[in-house]
XYZ file of N, CA and C in Angstrom:
300
model
N -10.193 -13.551 49.881
C -9.651 -12.662 48.875
C -10.782 -11.807 48.323
N -10.554 -10.491 48.285
C -11.537 -9.563 47.762
C -11.269 -9.334 46.279
N -12.306 -9.474 45.476
C -12.189 -9.270 44.032
C -12.997 -8.039 43.664
N -12.378 -7.168 42.879
C -13.042 -5.948 42.459
C -13.158 -5.946 40.944
N -14.314 -5.574 40.439
C -14.542 -5.507 38.996
C -13.707 -4.377 38.398
N -13.131 -4.624 37.228
C -12.306 -3.634 36.543
C -13.166 -2.501 35.994
N -12.578 -1.348 35.933
C -13.249 -0.193 35.326
C -13.192 -0.273 33.805
N -12.371 -1.186 33.275
C -12.152 -1.277 31.837
C -10.861 -0.596 31.412
N -10.210 0.065 32.362
C -8.937 0.727 32.087
C -7.988 0.358 33.224
N -7.035 -0.485 32.929
C -6.113 -0.987 33.953
C -5.366 0.150 34.646
N -5.084 1.218 33.909
C -4.360 2.337 34.503
C -5.234 3.077 35.525
N -6.510 3.192 35.249
C -7.441 3.791 36.213
C -7.525 2.899 37.447
N -7.584 1.592 37.217
C -7.647 0.633 38.325
C -6.394 0.705 39.193
N -5.274 1.097 38.598
C -4.020 1.218 39.349
C -3.908 2.544 40.097
N -4.906 3.410 39.924
C -4.932 4.645 40.695
C -4.570 5.917 39.965
N -4.343 5.831 38.655
C -4.051 7.039 37.895
C -5.312 7.877 37.776
N -5.128 9.193 37.706
C -6.260 10.094 37.475
C -6.872 9.762 36.115
N -8.140 10.057 35.939
C -8.882 9.666 34.731
C -8.209 10.128 33.440
N -7.769 11.377 33.397
C -7.152 11.912 32.173
C -5.862 11.168 31.832
N -5.005 11.002 32.817
C -3.732 10.296 32.597
C -3.976 8.825 32.261
N -4.942 8.217 32.922
C -5.256 6.804 32.674
C -5.709 6.592 31.232
N -6.509 7.510 30.719
C -6.981 7.384 29.337
C -5.838 7.580 28.354
N -4.961 8.529 28.623
C -3.795 8.736 27.767
C -2.903 7.496 27.766
N -2.670 6.936 28.930
C -1.848 5.720 29.024
C -2.498 4.554 28.289
N -3.817 4.424 28.409
C -4.528 3.338 27.716
C -4.373 3.473 26.208
N -4.554 4.688 25.693
C -4.414 4.908 24.253
C -2.989 4.643 23.782
N -2.020 5.146 24.527
C -0.620 4.916 24.149
C -0.284 3.428 24.169
N -0.781 2.711 25.174
C -0.517 1.274 25.261
C -1.108 0.547 24.056
N -2.332 0.894 23.677
C -2.951 0.253 22.511
C -2.158 0.528 21.242
N -1.717 1.772 21.067
C -0.934 2.111 19.885
C 0.417 1.398 19.889
N 1.043 1.312 21.046
C 2.332 0.614 21.141
C 2.173 -0.864 20.783
N 1.098 -1.471 21.231
C 0.837 -2.876 20.893
C 0.710 -3.025 19.381
N 0.017 -2.094 18.732
C -0.153 -2.174 17.279
C 1.172 -2.000 16.544
N 2.010 -1.091 17.007
C 3.320 -0.919 16.372
C 4.139 -2.192 16.539
N 4.101 -2.751 17.717
C 4.860 -3.986 17.962
C 4.328 -5.134 17.101
N 3.010 -5.244 16.976
C 2.418 -6.286 16.102
C 2.876 -6.105 14.664
N 2.941 -4.864 14.220
C 3.383 -4.580 12.860
C 4.828 -5.043 12.676
N 5.678 -4.704 13.625
C 7.092 -5.085 13.556
C 7.235 -6.609 13.538
N 6.538 -7.268 14.438
C 6.621 -8.732 14.514
C 5.972 -9.395 13.306
N 4.832 -8.854 12.867
C 4.126 -9.430 11.724
C 4.925 -9.364 10.432
N 5.680 -8.293 10.275
C 6.506 -8.130 9.076
C 7.914 -8.683 9.273
N 8.158 -9.237 10.449
C 9.460 -9.829 10.798
C 10.599 -8.836 10.546
N 10.402 -7.615 11.040
C 11.401 -6.567 10.859
C 12.442 -6.607 11.966
N 13.655 -6.288 11.617
C 14.673 -6.057 12.639
C 14.407 -4.674 13.230
N 15.034 -4.390 14.356
C 14.862 -3.067 14.930
C 15.362 -1.996 13.976
N 16.440 -2.263 13.296
C 16.995 -1.294 12.349
C 16.044 -1.050 11.184
N 15.492 -2.124 10.606
C 14.577 -1.936 9.472
C 13.256 -1.322 9.924
N 12.814 -1.653 11.130
C 11.592 -1.043 11.679
C 11.800 0.448 11.875
N 12.963 0.823 12.379
C 13.280 2.233 12.590
C 13.247 2.994 11.268
N 13.816 2.409 10.241
C 13.831 3.044 8.925
C 12.405 3.204 8.389
N 11.615 2.166 8.494
C 10.232 2.201 8.013
C 9.403 3.232 8.775
N 9.590 3.288 10.079
C 8.752 4.137 10.927
C 9.300 5.551 11.103
N 10.480 5.809 10.561
C 11.043 7.149 10.603
C 11.582 7.569 11.959
N 12.100 6.596 12.692
C 12.683 6.874 14.012
C 14.037 6.184 14.093
N 14.707 6.330 15.228
C 16.004 5.679 15.405
C 15.821 4.266 15.963
N 16.854 3.451 15.825
C 16.807 2.095 16.368
C 16.630 2.103 17.890
N 17.319 2.992 18.632
C 17.083 3.019 20.080
C 15.621 3.337 20.439
N 14.967 4.118 19.582
C 13.551 4.430 19.812
C 12.709 3.163 19.680
N 13.026 2.329 18.712
C 12.312 1.049 18.544
C 12.594 0.154 19.745
N 13.815 0.154 20.208
C 14.164 -0.634 21.386
C 13.327 -0.195 22.593
N 13.179 1.111 22.775
C 12.342 1.616 23.867
C 10.896 1.147 23.721
N 10.407 1.154 22.505
C 9.039 0.706 22.252
C 8.885 -0.776 22.581
N 9.815 -1.593 22.109
C 9.763 -3.041 22.353
C 9.832 -3.331 23.847
N 10.597 -2.527 24.579
C 10.737 -2.722 26.028
C 9.572 -2.122 26.813
N 8.598 -1.530 26.099
C 7.403 -1.030 26.761
C 7.568 0.275 27.504
N 8.509 1.102 27.090
C 8.771 2.385 27.759
C 7.693 3.402 27.381
N 6.492 3.179 27.861
C 5.329 3.993 27.510
C 5.530 5.466 27.828
N 6.303 5.749 28.863
C 6.536 7.126 29.278
C 7.308 7.946 28.241
N 7.944 7.287 27.289
C 8.757 7.980 26.282
C 8.002 8.284 24.991
N 6.745 7.882 24.914
C 6.002 8.014 23.664
C 4.725 8.810 23.847
N 4.472 9.698 22.901
C 3.206 10.440 22.881
C 2.250 9.727 21.923
N 1.000 10.052 22.050
C 0.005 9.509 21.120
C 0.371 9.931 19.705
N 0.748 11.198 19.527
C 1.116 11.710 18.199
C 2.261 10.925 17.576
N 3.307 10.673 18.351
C 4.466 9.975 17.784
C 4.095 8.555 17.363
N 3.264 7.898 18.130
C 2.860 6.530 17.787
C 1.954 6.507 16.560
N 1.032 7.460 16.472
C 0.166 7.563 15.292
C 1.012 7.842 14.058
N 1.994 8.726 14.189
C 2.871 9.029 13.056
C 3.641 7.801 12.593
N 4.125 6.996 13.521
C 4.849 5.775 13.148
C 3.945 4.832 12.364
N 2.740 4.626 12.860
C 1.810 3.726 12.174
C 1.451 4.262 10.791
N 1.251 5.554 10.681
C 0.919 6.155 9.390
C 2.067 5.989 8.399
N 3.296 6.170 8.865
C 4.460 5.993 7.975
C 4.549 4.563 7.459
N 4.039 3.615 8.224
C 4.067 2.215 7.812
C 2.877 1.863 6.920
N 2.051 2.859 6.607
C 0.911 2.619 5.729
C -0.337 2.142 6.454
N -0.333 2.244 7.749
C -1.498 1.815 8.515
C -2.512 2.957 8.552
N -3.770 2.586 8.602
C -4.849 3.564 8.712
C -5.335 3.557 10.150
N -5.376 4.708 10.757
C -5.787 4.820 12.145
C -7.181 5.420 12.175
N -8.082 4.780 12.913
C -9.436 5.290 13.051
C -9.671 5.664 14.506
N -10.396 6.729 14.695
C -10.704 7.212 16.031
C -12.198 7.090 16.255
N -12.569 6.553 17.401
C -13.981 6.437 17.751
C -14.163 7.091 19.113
N -15.099 7.988 19.190
C -15.382 8.688 20.431
C -16.730 8.185 20.945
N -16.763 7.843 22.222
C -18.005 7.361 22.817
C -18.175 7.977 24.195
N -19.389 8.218 24.534
C -19.693 8.742 25.861
C -19.511 7.636 26.885
N -18.915 7.979 28.027
C -18.725 6.990 29.078
C -19.991 6.800 29.892
N -20.789 7.829 29.978
C -21.982 7.791 30.816
C -23.205 8.140 29.997
N -24.318 7.638 30.451
C -25.575 8.023 29.821
C -25.924 9.435 30.256
N -26.447 10.235 29.317
C -26.848 11.583 29.718
C -28.005 11.536 30.699
N -28.084 12.516 31.553
C -29.179 12.574 32.528
C -30.496 12.746 31.777
N -31.513 12.042 32.230
C -32.815 12.142 31.568
C -33.515 13.412 32.011
N -34.259 14.004 31.073
C -35.000 15.242 31.366
C -36.047 14.967 32.427
N -36.205 15.910 33.334
C -37.175 15.748 34.424
C -38.571 16.051 33.977
């Protein structure tokens, strides 16, 4: 069996282009946080929808992991409506080339 080290982004490892893989990774992380919030507060889908400013079917899609239906903006907006603070950290993936 051949084992390959992960790139750190499962979507990149699955063959997605770098830009799409990063978008999917961010959306997945945000979806996990929304789901944790819902479960942590023991909300029903209906009460979660009311809190997050979306419809109940939208919460159902989120719980079912329908990542293709959610943008980064929509997920950030949901978390913000719930009183969550979102922080963004930008980091370089590669070391800059050293001066010759």
